Tab-separated table of C-alpha atoms in Angstrom:
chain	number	residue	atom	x	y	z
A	1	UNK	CA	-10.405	20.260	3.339
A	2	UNK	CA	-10.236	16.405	4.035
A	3	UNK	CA	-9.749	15.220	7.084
A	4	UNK	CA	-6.084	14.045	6.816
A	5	UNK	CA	-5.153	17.559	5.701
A	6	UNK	CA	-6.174	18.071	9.759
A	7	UNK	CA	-4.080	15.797	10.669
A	8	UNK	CA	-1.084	17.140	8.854
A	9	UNK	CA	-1.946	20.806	9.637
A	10	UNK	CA	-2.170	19.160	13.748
A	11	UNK	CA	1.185	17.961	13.241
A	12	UNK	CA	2.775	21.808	12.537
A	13	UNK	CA	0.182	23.473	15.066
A	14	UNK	CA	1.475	21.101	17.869
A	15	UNK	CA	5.093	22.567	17.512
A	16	UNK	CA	3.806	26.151	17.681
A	17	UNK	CA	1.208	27.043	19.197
A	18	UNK	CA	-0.222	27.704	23.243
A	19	UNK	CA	-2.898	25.425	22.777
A	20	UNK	CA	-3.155	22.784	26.013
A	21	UNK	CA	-2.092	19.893	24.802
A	22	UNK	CA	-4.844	17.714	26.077
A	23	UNK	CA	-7.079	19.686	23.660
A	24	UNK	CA	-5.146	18.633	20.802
A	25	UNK	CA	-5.019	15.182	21.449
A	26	UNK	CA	-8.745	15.601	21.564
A	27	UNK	CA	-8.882	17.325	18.538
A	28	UNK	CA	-6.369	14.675	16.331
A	29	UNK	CA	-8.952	11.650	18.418
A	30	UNK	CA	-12.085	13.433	16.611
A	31	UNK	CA	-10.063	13.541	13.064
A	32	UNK	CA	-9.271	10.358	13.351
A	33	UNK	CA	-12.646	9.224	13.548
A	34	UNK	CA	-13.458	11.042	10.781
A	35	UNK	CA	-10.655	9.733	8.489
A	36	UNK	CA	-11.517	6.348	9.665
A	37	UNK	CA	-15.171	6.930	8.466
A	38	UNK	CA	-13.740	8.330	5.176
A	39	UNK	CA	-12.153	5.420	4.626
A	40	UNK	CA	-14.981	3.426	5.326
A	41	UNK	CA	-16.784	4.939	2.655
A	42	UNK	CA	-14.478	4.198	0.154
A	43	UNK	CA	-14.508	0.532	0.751
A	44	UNK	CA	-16.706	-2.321	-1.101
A	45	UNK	CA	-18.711	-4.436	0.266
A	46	UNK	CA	-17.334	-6.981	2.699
A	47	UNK	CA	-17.342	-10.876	1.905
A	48	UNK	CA	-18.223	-13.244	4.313
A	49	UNK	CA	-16.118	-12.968	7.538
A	50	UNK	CA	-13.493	-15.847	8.618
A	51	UNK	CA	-13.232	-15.851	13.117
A	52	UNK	CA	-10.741	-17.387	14.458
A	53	UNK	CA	-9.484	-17.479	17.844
A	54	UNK	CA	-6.590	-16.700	19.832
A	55	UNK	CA	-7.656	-18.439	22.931
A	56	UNK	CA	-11.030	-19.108	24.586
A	57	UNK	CA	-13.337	-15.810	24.688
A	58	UNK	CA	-11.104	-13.725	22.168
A	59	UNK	CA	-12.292	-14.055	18.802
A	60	UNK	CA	-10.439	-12.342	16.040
A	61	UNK	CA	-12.500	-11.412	12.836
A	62	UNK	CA	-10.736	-11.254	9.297
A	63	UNK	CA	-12.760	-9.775	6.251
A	64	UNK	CA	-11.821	-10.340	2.553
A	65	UNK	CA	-12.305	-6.996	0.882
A	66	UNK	CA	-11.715	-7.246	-2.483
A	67	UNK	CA	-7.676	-8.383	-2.583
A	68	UNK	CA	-7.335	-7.130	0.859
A	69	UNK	CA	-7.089	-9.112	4.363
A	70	UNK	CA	-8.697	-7.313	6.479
A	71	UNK	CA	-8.897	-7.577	10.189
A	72	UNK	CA	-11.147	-6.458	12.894
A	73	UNK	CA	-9.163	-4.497	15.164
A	74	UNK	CA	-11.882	-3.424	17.754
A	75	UNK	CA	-11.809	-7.117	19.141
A	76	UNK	CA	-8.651	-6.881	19.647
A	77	UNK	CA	-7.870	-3.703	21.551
A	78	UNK	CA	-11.574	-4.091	23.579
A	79	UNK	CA	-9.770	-6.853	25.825
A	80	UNK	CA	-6.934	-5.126	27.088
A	81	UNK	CA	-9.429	-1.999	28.075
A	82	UNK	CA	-8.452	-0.356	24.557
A	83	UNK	CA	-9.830	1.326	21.239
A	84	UNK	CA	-8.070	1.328	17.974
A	85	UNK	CA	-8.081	5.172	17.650
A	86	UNK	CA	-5.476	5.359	20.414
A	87	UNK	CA	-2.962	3.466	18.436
A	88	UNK	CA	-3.950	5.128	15.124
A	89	UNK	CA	-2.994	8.725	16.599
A	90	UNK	CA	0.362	7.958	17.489
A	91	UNK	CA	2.996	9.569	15.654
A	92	UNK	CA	5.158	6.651	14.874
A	93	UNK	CA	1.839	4.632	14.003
A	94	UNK	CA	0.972	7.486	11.272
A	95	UNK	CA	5.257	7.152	9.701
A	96	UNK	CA	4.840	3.206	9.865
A	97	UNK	CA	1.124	3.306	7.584
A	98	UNK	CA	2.793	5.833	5.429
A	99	UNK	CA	5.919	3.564	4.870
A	100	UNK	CA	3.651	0.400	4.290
A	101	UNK	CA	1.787	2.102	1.919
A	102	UNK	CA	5.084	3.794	0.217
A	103	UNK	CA	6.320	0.295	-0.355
A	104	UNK	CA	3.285	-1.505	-1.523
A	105	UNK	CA	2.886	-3.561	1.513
A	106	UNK	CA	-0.600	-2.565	2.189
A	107	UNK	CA	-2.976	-0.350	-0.420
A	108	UNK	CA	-3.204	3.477	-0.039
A	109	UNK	CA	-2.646	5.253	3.265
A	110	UNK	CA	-6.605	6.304	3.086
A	111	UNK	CA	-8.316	2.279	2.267
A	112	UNK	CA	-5.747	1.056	5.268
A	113	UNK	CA	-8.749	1.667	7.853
A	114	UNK	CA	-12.482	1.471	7.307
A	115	UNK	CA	-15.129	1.393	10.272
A	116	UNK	CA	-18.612	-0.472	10.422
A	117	UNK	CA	-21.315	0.642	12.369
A	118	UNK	CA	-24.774	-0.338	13.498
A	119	UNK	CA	-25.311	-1.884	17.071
A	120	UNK	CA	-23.352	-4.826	17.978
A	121	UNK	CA	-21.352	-3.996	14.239
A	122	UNK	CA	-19.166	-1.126	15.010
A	123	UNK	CA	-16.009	-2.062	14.619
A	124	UNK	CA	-12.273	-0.385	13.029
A	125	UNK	CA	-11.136	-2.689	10.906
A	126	UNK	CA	-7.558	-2.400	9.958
A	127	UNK	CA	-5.294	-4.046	6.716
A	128	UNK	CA	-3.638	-7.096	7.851
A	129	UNK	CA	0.159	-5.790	7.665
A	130	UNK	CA	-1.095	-3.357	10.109
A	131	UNK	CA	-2.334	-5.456	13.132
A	132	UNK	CA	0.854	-7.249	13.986
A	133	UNK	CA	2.113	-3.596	15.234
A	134	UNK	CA	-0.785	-3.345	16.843
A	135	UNK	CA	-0.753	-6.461	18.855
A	136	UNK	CA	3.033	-5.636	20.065
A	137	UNK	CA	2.138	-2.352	21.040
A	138	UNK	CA	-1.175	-3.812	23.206
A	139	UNK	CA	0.073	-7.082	24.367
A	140	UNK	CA	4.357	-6.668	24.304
A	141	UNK	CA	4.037	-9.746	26.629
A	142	UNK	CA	1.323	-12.313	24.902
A	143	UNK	CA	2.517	-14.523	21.821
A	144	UNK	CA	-0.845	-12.283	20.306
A	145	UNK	CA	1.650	-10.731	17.354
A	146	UNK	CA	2.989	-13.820	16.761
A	147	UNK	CA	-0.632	-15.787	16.173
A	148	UNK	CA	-1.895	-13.283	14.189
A	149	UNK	CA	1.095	-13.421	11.841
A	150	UNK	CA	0.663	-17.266	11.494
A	151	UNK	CA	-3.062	-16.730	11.151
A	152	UNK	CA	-3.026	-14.394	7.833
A	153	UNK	CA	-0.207	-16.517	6.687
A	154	UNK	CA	-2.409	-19.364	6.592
A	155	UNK	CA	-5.050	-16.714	4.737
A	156	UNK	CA	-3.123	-15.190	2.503
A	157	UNK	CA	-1.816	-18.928	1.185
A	158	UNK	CA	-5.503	-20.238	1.032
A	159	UNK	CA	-6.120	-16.885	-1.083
A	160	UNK	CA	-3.409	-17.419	-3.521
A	161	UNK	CA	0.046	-16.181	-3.303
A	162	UNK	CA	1.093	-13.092	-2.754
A	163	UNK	CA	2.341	-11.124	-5.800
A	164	UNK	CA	5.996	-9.475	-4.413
A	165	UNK	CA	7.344	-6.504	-6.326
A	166	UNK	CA	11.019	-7.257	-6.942
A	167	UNK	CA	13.327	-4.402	-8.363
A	168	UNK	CA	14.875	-5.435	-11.880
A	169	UNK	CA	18.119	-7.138	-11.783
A	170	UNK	CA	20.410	-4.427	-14.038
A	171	UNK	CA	23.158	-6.540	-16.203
A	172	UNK	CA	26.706	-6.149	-15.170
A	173	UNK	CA	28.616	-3.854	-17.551
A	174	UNK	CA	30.456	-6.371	-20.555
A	175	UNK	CA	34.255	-6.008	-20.586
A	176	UNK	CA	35.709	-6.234	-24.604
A	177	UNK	CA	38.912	-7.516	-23.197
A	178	UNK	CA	37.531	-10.321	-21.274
A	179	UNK	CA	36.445	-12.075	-24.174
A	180	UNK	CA	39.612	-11.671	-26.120
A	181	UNK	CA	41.615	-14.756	-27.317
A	182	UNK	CA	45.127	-15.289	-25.510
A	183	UNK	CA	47.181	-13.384	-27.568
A	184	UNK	CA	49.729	-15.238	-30.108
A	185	UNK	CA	52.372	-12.761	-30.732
A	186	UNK	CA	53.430	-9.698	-29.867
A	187	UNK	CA	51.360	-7.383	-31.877
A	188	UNK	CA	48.157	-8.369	-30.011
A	189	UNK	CA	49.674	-9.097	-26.808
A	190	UNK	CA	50.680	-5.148	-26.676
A	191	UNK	CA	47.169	-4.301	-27.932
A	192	UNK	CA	45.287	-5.841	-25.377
A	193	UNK	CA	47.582	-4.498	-22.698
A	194	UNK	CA	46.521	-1.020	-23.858
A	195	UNK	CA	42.846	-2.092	-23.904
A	196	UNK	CA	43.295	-3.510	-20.233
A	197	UNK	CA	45.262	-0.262	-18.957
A	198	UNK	CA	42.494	1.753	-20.590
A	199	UNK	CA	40.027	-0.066	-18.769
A	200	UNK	CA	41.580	0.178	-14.749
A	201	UNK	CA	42.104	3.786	-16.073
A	202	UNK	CA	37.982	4.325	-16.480
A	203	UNK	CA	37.515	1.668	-13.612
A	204	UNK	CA	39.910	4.091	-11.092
A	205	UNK	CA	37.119	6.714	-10.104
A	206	UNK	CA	34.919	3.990	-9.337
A	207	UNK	CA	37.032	2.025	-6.855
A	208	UNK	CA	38.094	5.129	-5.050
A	209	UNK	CA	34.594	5.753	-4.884
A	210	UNK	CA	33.757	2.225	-3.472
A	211	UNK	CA	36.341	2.229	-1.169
A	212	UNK	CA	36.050	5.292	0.206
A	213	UNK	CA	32.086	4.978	1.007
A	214	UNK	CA	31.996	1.369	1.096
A	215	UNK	CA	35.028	-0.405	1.781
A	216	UNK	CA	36.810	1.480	4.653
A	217	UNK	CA	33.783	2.943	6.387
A	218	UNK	CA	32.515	2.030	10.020
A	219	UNK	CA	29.201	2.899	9.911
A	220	UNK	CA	25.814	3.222	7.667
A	221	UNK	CA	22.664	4.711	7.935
A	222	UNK	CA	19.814	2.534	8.663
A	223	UNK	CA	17.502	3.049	5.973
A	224	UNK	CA	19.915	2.708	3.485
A	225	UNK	CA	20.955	-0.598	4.762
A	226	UNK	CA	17.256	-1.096	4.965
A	227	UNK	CA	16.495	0.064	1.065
A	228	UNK	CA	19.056	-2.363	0.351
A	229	UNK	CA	17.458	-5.635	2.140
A	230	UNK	CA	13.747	-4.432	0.613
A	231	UNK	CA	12.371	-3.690	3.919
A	232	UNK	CA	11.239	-0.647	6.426
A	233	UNK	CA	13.750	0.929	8.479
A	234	UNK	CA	10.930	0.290	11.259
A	235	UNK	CA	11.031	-3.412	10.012
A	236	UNK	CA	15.070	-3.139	10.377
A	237	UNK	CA	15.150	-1.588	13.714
A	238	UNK	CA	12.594	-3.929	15.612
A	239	UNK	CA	15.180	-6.978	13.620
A	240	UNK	CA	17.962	-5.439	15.468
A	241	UNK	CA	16.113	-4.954	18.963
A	242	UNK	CA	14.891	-8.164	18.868
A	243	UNK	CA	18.423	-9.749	18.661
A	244	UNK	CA	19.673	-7.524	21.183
A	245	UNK	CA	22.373	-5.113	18.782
């Protein structure tokens, strides 16, 4: 029994049971803890630490773990009165790690968060991808997101560029009859009318198809619209509250 298999087993208990509430949240704080320390275990050693900083007295720690970024997520939270854990148990924090790590844009759902500890060293530490939600959710009102996107930009170049998983391009179907000569009598001119009528006949099903789902429809779900740009539906839906639609 692991400790996200809590988590997941919280989740279903929480829609059934008596339990007070409070005592959950409790409960789902102390798992936390203990997947972060999982995950801490799993990690390699740390390189040597880059600090930069977003103004004067806030530091902001990033560690190279193997081909990781990651960031030190303690310093950020501790100056708004905060701890990491209380983002990490949200619900909608929990679906946005499992989508980054569904689409490859940070490693496995257990590696995204390790802890340190030792006395003036305890720290969560938290995959780069990961603390730009974090600093909108603490600080909605600083430029802090918008720093530390610019900051492991300037990381992640220095590093090497970033390998991006593109889906392969298929080849549009070949049509025979589009690469047929103009036809020169009226043998061949009747032949390739019959190859052409034989091909809107096959191609029919389709464009009812495309029109029908496509063409003359007013609305579309999110995450498909989302699948189709290569991005989250989270990513989609803070696009579209940002620009006010």
């Amino acid at each position: 029994f692991r400790p996200i298999d809590m988590r997941r087993l919280l989740q279903l208990v929480r829609k059934e049971t008596i339990i007070p509430r409070d005592l959950l949240d409790e409960l789902e704080v102390w798992g936390n803890k203990l997947l972060e320390l999982e995950a801490g275990e799993l990690h390699a050693v740390p390189q040597d630490d880059i600090v930069m900083h977003f103004e004067e007295g806030f530091p902001v720690t990033f560690r190279r773990v193997g081909d990781k970024l990651m960031v030190n997520a303690t310093q950020i939270t501790m100056h708004f009165g905060k701890i990491p854990s209380e983002w990490l148990r949200i619900a909608s924090t929990d679906m946005l790690r499992r989508e980054m790590a569904g689409n490859g844009h940070t490693g496995k759902y257990e590696s995204q968060v390790f802890t340190t500890r030792g006395r003036g060293h305890g720290a969560t530490w938290l995959e780069s991808p990961l603390v730009i939600p974090l600093a909108r959710w603490i600080a909605p009102d600083l430029s802090l997101a918008e720093w530390l996107g610019e900051a492991i930009g300037k990381l992640s170049v220095k590093r090497g560029k970033t390998i991006v998983r593109e889906r392969p391009r298929v080849a549009a179907p070949g049509l025979p009859c589009m690469d047929c000569p103009m036809p020169q009598d009226m043998e061949s001119a009747t032949r390739l009318i019959l190859e052409l009528r034989k091909v809107v006949s096959e191609s029919l099903p389709k464009i009812v198809f495309y029109e029908e789902f496509i063409e003359n429809r007013d609305w579309f779900k999110s995450t498909r619209i989302a699948d189709e740009l290569g991005i989250s539906p989270r990513q989609l839906h803070q696009f579209l509250a940002e620009e006010g639609i």
